[in-house]
CSV table of C-alpha atoms and ligand atoms in Angstrom, one decimal:
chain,number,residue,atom,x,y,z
A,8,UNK,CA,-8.0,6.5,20.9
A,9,UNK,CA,-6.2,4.1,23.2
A,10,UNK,CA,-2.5,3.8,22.9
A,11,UNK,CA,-1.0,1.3,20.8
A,12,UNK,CA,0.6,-1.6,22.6
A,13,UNK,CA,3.9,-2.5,22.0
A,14,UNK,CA,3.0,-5.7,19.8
A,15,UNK,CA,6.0,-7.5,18.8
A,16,UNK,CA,5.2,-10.3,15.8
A,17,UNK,CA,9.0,-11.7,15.8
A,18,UNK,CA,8.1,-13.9,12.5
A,19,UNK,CA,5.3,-13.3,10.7
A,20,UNK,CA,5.9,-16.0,8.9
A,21,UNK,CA,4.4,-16.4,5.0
A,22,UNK,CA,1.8,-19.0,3.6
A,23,UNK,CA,2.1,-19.6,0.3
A,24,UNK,CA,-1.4,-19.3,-1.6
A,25,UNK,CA,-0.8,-23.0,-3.3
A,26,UNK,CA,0.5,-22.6,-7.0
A,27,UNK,CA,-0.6,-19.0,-7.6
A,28,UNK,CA,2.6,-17.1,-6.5
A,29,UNK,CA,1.0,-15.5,-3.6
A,30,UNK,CA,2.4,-15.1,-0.6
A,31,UNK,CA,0.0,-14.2,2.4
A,32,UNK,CA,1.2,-13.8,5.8
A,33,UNK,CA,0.0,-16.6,8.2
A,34,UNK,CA,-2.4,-14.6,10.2
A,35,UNK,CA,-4.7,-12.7,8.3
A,36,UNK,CA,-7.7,-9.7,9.0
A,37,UNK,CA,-11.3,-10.8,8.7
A,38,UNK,CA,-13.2,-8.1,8.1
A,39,UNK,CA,-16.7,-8.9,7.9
A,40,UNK,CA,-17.8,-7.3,11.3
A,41,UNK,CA,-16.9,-4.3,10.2
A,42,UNK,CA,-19.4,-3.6,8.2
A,43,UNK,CA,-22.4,-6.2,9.3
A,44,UNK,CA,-23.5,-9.4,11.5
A,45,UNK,CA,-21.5,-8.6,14.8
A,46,UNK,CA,-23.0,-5.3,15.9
A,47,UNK,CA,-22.2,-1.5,15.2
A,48,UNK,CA,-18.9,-1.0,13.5
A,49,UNK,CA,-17.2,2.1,13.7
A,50,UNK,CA,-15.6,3.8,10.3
A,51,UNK,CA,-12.2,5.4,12.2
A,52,UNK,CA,-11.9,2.7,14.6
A,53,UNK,CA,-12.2,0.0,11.3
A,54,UNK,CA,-10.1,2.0,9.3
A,55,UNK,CA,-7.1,2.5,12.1
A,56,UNK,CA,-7.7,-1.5,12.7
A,57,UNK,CA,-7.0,-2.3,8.9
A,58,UNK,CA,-4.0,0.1,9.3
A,59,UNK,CA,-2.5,-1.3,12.0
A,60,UNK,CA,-2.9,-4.8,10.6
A,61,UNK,CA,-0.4,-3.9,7.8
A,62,UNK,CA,1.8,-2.2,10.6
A,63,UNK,CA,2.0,-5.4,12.1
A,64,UNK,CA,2.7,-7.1,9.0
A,65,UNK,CA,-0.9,-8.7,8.2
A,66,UNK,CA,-1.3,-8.5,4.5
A,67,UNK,CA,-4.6,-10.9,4.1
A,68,UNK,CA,-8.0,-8.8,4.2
A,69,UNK,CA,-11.0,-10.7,3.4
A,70,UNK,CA,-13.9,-9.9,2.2
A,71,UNK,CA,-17.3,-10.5,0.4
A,72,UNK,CA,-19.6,-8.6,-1.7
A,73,UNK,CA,-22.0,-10.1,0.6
A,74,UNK,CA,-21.0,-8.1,4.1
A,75,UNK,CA,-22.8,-5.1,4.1
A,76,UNK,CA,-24.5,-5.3,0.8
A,77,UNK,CA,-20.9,-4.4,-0.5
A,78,UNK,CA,-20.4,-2.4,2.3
A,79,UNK,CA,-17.4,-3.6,3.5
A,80,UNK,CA,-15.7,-3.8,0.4
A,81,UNK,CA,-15.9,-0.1,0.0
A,82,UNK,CA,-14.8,0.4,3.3
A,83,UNK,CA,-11.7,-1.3,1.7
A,84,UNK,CA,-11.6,0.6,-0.8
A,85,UNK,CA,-11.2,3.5,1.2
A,86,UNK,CA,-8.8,2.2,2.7
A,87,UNK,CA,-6.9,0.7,-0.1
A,88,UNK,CA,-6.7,4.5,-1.3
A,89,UNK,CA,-3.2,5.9,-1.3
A,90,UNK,CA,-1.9,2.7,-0.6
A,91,UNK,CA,0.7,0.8,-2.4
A,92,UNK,CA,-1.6,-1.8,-3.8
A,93,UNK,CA,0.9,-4.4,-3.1
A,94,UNK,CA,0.6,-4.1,0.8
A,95,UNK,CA,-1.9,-6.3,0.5
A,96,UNK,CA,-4.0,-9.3,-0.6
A,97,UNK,CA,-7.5,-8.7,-1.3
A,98,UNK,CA,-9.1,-12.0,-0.8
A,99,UNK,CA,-13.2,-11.0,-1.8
A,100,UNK,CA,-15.9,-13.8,-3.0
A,101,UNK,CA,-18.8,-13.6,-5.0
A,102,UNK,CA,-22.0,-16.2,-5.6
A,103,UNK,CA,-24.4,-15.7,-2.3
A,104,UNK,CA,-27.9,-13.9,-3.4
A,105,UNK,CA,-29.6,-11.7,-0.8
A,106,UNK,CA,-32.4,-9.7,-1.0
A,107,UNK,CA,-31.9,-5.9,-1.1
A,108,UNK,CA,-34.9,-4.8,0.7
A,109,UNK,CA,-33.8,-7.7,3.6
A,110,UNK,CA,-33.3,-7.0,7.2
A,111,UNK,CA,-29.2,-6.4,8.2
A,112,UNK,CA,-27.8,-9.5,9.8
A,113,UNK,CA,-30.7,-11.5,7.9
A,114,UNK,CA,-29.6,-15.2,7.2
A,115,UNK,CA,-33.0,-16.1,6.0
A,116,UNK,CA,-33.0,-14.3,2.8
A,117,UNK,CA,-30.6,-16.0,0.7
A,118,UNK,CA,-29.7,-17.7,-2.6
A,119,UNK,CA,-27.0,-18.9,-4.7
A,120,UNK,CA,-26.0,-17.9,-8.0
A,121,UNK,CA,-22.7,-19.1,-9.5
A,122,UNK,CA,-23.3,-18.4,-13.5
A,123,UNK,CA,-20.1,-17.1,-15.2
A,124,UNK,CA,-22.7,-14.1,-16.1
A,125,UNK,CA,-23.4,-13.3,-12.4
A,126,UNK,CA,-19.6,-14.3,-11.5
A,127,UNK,CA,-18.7,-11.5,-14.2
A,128,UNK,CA,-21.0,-8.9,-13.0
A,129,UNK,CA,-19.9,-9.6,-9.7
A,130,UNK,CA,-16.6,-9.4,-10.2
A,131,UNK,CA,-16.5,-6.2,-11.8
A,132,UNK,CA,-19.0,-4.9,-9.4
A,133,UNK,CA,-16.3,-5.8,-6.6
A,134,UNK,CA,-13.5,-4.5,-8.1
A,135,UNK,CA,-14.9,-1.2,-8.9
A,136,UNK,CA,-15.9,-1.1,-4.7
A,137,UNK,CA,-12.3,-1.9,-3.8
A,138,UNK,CA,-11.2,0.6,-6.4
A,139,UNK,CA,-8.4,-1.5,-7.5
A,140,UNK,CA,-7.8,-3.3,-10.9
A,141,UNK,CA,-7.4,-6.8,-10.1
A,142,UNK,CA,-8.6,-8.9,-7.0
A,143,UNK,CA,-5.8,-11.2,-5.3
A,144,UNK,CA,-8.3,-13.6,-4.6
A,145,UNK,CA,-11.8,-14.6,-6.0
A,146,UNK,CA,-13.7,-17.1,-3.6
A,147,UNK,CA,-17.0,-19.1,-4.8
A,148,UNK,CA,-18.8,-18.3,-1.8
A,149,UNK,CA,-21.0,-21.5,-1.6
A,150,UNK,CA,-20.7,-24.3,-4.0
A,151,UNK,CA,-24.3,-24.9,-6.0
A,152,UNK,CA,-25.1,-28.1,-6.3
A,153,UNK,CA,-26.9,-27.4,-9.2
A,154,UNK,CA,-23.9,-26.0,-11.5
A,155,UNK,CA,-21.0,-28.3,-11.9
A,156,UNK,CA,-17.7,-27.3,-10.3
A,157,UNK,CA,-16.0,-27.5,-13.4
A,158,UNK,CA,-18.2,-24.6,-15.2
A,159,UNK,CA,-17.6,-22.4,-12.1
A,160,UNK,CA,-13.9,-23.1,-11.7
A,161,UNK,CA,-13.5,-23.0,-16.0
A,162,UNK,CA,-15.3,-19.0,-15.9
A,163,UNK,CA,-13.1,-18.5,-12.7
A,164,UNK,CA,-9.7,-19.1,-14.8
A,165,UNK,CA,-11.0,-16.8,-17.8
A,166,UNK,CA,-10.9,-14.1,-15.6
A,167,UNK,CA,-7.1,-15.2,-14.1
A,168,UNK,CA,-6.8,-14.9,-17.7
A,169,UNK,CA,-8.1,-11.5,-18.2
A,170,UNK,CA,-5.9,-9.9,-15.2
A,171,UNK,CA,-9.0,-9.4,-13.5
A,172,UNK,CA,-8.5,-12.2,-10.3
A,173,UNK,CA,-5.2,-13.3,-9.5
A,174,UNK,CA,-5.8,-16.9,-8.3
A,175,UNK,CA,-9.0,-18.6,-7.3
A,176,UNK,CA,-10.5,-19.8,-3.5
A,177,UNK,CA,-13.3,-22.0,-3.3
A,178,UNK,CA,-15.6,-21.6,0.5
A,179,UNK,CA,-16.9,-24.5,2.3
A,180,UNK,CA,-16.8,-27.6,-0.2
A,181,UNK,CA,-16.0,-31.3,0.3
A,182,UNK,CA,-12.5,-32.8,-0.7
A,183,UNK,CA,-14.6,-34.3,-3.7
A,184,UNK,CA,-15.4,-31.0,-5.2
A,185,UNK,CA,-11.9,-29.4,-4.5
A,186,UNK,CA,-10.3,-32.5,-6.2
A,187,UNK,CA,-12.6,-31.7,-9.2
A,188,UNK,CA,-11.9,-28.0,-9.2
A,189,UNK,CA,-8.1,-28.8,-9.2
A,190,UNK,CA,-8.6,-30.8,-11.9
A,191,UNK,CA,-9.8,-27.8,-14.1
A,192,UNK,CA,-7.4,-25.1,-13.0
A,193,UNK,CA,-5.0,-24.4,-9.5
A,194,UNK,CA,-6.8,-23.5,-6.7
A,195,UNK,CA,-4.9,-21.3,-4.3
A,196,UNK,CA,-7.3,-21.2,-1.5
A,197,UNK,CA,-9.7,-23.2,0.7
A,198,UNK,CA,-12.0,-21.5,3.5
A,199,UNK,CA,-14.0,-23.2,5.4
A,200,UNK,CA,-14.8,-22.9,9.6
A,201,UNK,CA,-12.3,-24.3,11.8
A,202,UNK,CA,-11.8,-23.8,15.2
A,203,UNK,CA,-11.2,-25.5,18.9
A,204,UNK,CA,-15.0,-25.6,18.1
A,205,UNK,CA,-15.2,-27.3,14.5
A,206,UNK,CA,-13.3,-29.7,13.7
A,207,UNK,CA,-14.8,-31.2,11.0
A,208,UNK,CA,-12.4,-30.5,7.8
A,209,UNK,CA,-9.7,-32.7,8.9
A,210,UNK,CA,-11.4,-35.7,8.6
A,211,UNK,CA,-10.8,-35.3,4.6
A,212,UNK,CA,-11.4,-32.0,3.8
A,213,UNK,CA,-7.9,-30.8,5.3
A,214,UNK,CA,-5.5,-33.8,4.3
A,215,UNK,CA,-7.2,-33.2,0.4
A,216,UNK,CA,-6.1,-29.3,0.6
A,217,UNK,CA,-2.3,-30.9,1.6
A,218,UNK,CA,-2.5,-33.9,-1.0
A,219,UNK,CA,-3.3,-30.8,-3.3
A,220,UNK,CA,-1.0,-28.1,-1.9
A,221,UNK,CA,-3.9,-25.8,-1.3
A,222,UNK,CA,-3.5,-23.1,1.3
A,223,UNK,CA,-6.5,-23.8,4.0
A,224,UNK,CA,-7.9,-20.7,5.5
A,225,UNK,CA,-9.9,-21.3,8.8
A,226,UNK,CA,-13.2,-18.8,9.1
A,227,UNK,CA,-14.5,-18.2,12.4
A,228,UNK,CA,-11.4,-19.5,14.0
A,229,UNK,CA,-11.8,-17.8,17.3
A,230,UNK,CA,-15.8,-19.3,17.3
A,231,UNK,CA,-17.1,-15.9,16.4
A,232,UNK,CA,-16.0,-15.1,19.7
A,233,UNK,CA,-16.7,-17.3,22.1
A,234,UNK,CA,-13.2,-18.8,22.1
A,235,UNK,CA,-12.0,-15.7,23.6
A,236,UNK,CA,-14.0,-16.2,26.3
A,237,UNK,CA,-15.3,-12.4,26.4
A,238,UNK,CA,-18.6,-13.1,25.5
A,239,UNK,CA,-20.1,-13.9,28.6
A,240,UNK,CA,-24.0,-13.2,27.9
A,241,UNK,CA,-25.8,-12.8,24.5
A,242,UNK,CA,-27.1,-10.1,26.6
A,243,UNK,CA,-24.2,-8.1,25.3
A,244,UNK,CA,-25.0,-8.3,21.5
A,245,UNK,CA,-26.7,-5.7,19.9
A,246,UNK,CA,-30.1,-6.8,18.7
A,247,UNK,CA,-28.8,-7.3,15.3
A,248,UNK,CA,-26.4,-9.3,16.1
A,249,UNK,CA,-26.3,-12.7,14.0
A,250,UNK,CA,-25.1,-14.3,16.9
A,251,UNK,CA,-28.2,-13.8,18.7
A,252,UNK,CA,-30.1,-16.6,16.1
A,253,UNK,CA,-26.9,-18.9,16.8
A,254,UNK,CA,-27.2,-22.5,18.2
A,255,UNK,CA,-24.1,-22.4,20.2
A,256,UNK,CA,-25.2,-19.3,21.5
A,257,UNK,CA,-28.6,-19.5,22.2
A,258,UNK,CA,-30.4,-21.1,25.7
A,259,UNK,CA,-27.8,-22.5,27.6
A,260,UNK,CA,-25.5,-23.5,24.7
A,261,UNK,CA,-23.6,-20.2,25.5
A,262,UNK,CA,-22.5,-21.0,29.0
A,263,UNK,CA,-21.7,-24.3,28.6
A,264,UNK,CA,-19.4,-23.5,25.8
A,265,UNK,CA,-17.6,-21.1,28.1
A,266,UNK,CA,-17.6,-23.7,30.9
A,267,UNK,CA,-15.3,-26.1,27.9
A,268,UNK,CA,-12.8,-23.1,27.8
A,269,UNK,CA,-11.5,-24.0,31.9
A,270,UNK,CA,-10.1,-26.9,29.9
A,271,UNK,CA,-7.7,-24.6,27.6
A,272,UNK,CA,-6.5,-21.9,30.8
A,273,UNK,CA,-3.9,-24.3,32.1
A,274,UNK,CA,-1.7,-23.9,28.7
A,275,UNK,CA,-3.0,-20.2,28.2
A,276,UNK,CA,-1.2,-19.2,31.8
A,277,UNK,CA,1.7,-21.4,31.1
A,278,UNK,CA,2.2,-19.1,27.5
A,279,UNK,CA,1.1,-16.0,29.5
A,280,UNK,CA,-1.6,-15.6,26.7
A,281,UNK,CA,-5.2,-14.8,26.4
A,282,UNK,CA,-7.9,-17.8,25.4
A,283,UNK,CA,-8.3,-16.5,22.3
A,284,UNK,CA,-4.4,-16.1,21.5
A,285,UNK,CA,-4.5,-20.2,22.1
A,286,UNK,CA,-7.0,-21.0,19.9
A,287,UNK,CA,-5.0,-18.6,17.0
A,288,UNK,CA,-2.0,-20.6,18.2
A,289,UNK,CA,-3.4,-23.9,18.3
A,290,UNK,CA,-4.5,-23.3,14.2
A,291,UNK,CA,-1.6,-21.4,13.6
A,292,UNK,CA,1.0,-25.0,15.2
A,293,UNK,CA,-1.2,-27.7,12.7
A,294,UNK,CA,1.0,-26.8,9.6
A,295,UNK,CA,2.4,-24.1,7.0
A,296,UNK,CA,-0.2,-24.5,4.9
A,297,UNK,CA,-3.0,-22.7,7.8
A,298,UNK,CA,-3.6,-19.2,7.7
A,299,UNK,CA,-6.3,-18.1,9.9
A,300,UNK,CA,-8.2,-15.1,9.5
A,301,UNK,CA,-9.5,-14.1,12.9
A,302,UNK,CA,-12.2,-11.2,12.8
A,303,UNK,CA,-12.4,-8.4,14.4
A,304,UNK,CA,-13.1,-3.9,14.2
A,305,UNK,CA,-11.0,-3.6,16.7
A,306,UNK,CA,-6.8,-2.0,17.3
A,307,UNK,CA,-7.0,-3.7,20.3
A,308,UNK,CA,-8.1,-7.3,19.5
A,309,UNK,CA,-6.3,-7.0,16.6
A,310,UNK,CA,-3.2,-6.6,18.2
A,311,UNK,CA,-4.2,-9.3,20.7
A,312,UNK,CA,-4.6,-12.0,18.2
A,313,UNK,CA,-1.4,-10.7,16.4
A,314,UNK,CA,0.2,-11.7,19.7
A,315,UNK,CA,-0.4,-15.5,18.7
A,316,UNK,CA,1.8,-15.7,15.7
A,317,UNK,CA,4.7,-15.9,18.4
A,318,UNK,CA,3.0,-18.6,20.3
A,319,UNK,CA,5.0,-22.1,19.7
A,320,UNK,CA,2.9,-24.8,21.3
A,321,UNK,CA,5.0,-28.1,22.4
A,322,UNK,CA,3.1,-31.1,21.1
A,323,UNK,CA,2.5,-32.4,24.4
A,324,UNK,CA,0.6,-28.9,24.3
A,325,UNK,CA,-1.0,-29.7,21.2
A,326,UNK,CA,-2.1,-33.0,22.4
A,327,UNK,CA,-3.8,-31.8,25.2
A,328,UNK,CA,-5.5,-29.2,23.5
A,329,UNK,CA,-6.4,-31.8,21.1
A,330,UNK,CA,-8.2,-33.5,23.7
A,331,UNK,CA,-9.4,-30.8,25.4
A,332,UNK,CA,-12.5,-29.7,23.6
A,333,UNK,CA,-14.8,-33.2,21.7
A,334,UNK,CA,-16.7,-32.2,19.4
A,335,UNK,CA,-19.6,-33.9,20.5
A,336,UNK,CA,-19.2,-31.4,24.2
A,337,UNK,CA,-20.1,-28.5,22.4
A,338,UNK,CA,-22.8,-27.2,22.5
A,339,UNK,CA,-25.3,-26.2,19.3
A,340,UNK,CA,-24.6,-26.9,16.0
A,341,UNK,CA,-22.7,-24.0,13.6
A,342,UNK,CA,-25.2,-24.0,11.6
A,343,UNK,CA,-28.0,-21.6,12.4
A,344,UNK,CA,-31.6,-22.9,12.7
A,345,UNK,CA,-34.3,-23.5,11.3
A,346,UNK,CA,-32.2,-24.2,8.5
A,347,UNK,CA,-31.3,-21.0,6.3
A,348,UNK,CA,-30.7,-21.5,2.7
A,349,UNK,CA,-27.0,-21.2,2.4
A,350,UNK,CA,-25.5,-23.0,5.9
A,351,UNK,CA,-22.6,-21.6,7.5
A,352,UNK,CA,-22.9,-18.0,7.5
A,353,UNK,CA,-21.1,-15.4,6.8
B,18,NAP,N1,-16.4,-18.1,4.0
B,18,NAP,C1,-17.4,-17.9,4.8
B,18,NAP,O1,-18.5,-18.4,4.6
B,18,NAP,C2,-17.2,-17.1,6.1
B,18,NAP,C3,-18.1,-17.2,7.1
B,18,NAP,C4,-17.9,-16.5,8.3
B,18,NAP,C5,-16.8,-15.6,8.3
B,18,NAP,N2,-15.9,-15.5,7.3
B,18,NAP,C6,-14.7,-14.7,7.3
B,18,NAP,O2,-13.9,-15.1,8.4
B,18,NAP,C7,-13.7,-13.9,9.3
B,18,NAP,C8,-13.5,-14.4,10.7
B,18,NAP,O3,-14.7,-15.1,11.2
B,18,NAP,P1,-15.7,-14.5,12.2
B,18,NAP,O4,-15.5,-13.0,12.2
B,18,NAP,O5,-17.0,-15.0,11.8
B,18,NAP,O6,-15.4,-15.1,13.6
B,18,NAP,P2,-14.2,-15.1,14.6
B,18,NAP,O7,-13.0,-14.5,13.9
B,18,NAP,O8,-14.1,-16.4,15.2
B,18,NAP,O9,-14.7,-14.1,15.7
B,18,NAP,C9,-15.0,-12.7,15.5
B,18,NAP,C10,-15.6,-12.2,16.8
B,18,NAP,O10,-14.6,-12.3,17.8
B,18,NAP,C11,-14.4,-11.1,18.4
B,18,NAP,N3,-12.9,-11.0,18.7
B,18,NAP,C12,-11.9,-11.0,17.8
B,18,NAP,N4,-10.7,-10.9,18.5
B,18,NAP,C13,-11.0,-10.8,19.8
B,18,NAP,C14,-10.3,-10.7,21.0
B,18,NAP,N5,-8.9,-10.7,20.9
B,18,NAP,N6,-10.9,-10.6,22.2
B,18,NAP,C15,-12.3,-10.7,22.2
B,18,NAP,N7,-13.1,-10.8,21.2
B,18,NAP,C16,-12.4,-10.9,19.9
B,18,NAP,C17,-14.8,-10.0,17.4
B,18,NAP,O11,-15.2,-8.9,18.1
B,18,NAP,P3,-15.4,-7.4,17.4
B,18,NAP,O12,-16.3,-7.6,16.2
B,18,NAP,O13,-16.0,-6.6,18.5
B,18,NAP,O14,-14.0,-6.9,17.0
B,18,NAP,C18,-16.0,-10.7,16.7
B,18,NAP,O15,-17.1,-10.5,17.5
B,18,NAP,C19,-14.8,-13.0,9.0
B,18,NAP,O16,-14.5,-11.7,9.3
B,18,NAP,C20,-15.0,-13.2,7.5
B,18,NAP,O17,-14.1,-12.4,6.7
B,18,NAP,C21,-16.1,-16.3,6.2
């Protein structure tokens, strides 16, 4: 194992999970790779990774029962053993359908069920993988258009009732649907991509999480990777790799997404930080409200992007980074193609 580097966070400053009387620290641990979508994971190296993030003062994992078939939930769960349960936030979600005899890293394969009977199974389903008694936070992983917001959120605040979920997160809706899943009980929690890369959410979707007081949680926030700049050739994936059926990675989509990151070195150098630290920062400088949750199965990354907490980006910096990347320049939508069921994976 490589030495640890000697990371300093100075202030790991908190983010307070809207009304629910969570506090989450503003970088948190994306574990999804771990266990499926971004080629082999590795249980030590996982394991010392989700260590170290506590070490380092990262107390938001998240989850899915949808990552490795539950997979990565029981990784969790391992490592959750022994632990002071309070040493972290457990941040899980529930409602996205796949089929067990599926390929891994399948996007094609999927459905959405958001019934308070499959929420309850779920839930329990989940809790008994983590091997703890109550969830910190429950996520509805896709809003269904076909079930109204209000029966999901209304089963949701039974089981804040019950002691089984502590406050609720909703994944990937519009500023309509989070305004009428307010209206039924708090929500703590909004996830939905945002990067360099995506920009879409603060158009409405962002200034409704602050008109709301919602904590807004940015997925993919490093561009699942290609806003480190590290990714060089999809030649590197593994041939499971989700990535590989990606439209900004596919054809030439790749390399001209790297060729938009020249744009960003300028204030990397001047912060002596990595591309990927700058794209953390750059989230991490829009508000007190934005907790990213970078992935990664990896000590090393890990304590790379833990560097970026202590990044503070002038707004002349901002500005520029602002106007660095259009959205229109980059290349291939998020969304994969031909269009899967339930968009935005992961
Ligand atoms: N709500 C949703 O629908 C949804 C969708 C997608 C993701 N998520 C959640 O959001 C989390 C983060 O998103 P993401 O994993 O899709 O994308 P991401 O955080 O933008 O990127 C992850 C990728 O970047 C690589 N990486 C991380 N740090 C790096 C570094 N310092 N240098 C070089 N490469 C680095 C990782 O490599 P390694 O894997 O090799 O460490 C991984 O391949 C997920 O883990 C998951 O929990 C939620």
């Amino acid at each position: 194992m490589a030495a640890e580097q000697d990371v300093r966070v100075p202030d790991m400053r908190t983010v307070a999970l809207g009304r629910s009387g969570l506090k989450s620290s503003a970088l948190g641990l994306g574990c999804m790779g771990m266990s499926e979508f971004y080629g082999q994971g590795d249980e030590a190296e996982s394991q010392r990774t989700l260590a170290r993030a506590v070490e380092l003062g990262i107390t938001m994992l998240d989850t899915s029962d949808l990552y490795g078939r539950g997979e990565n939930e029981l990784l969790i769960g391992r490592f959750l053993k022994g632990r002071p349960r309070d040493s972290v936030l457990i941040a899980t979600k529930f409602g996205i359908l796949r089929d067990p005899e599926g390929p891994e890293g399948s996007t094609h394969d999927r459905d959405l069920d958001n019934s308070p009977e499959h929420m309850r199974r779920s839930c329990e389903a989940s809790l008994k993988r983590l091997g703890t008694d109550v969830i910190d936070l429950y996520y509805v992983h896709r809003h269904d258009p076909r079930r109204p917001i209000e029966e999901v959120v209304g089963a949701l605040a039974d089981l804040v009732r019950e002691g089984k979920i502590r406050a609720i997160g909703l994944s990937e809706v519009s500023a309509d649907i989070l305004r009428r899943a307010q209206a039924v009980h708090p929500i703590a929690a909004l996830q939905s991509e945002y990067s360099l890369f995506t920009r879409d959410v603060e158009r409405e979707v962002l200034p409704a999480c602050r008109e709301l007081g919602i904590a807004f949680l940015p997925y993919s926030p490093l561009g699942r990777g290609i806003l480190t700049g590290r990714i060089t050739s999809t030649a590197e994936l593994s041939p499971n790799d989700l990535r590989l059926a990606s439209p900004r990675f596919s054809g030439d989509s790749l390399a001209r997404n790297l060729a938009l990151l020249d744009r960003v070195r300028s204030v990397a150098a001047a912060h002596d930080a990595t591309l990927g630290q700058i794209a953390l920062a750059w989230l991490l400088n829009q508000g007190d409200d934005i907790l990213p949750i970078p992935g990664t199965k990896r000590v090393k990354y890990l304590e790379e992007n833990a560097g970026s907490v202590a990044i503070r980006l002038s707004p002349a910096e901002l500005a520029q980074l602002d106007r660095a990347i259009a959205p229109e320049e980059v290349a291939g939508s998020r969304h994969w193609v031909p269009a899967a069921p339930v968009q935005g994976q992961g």
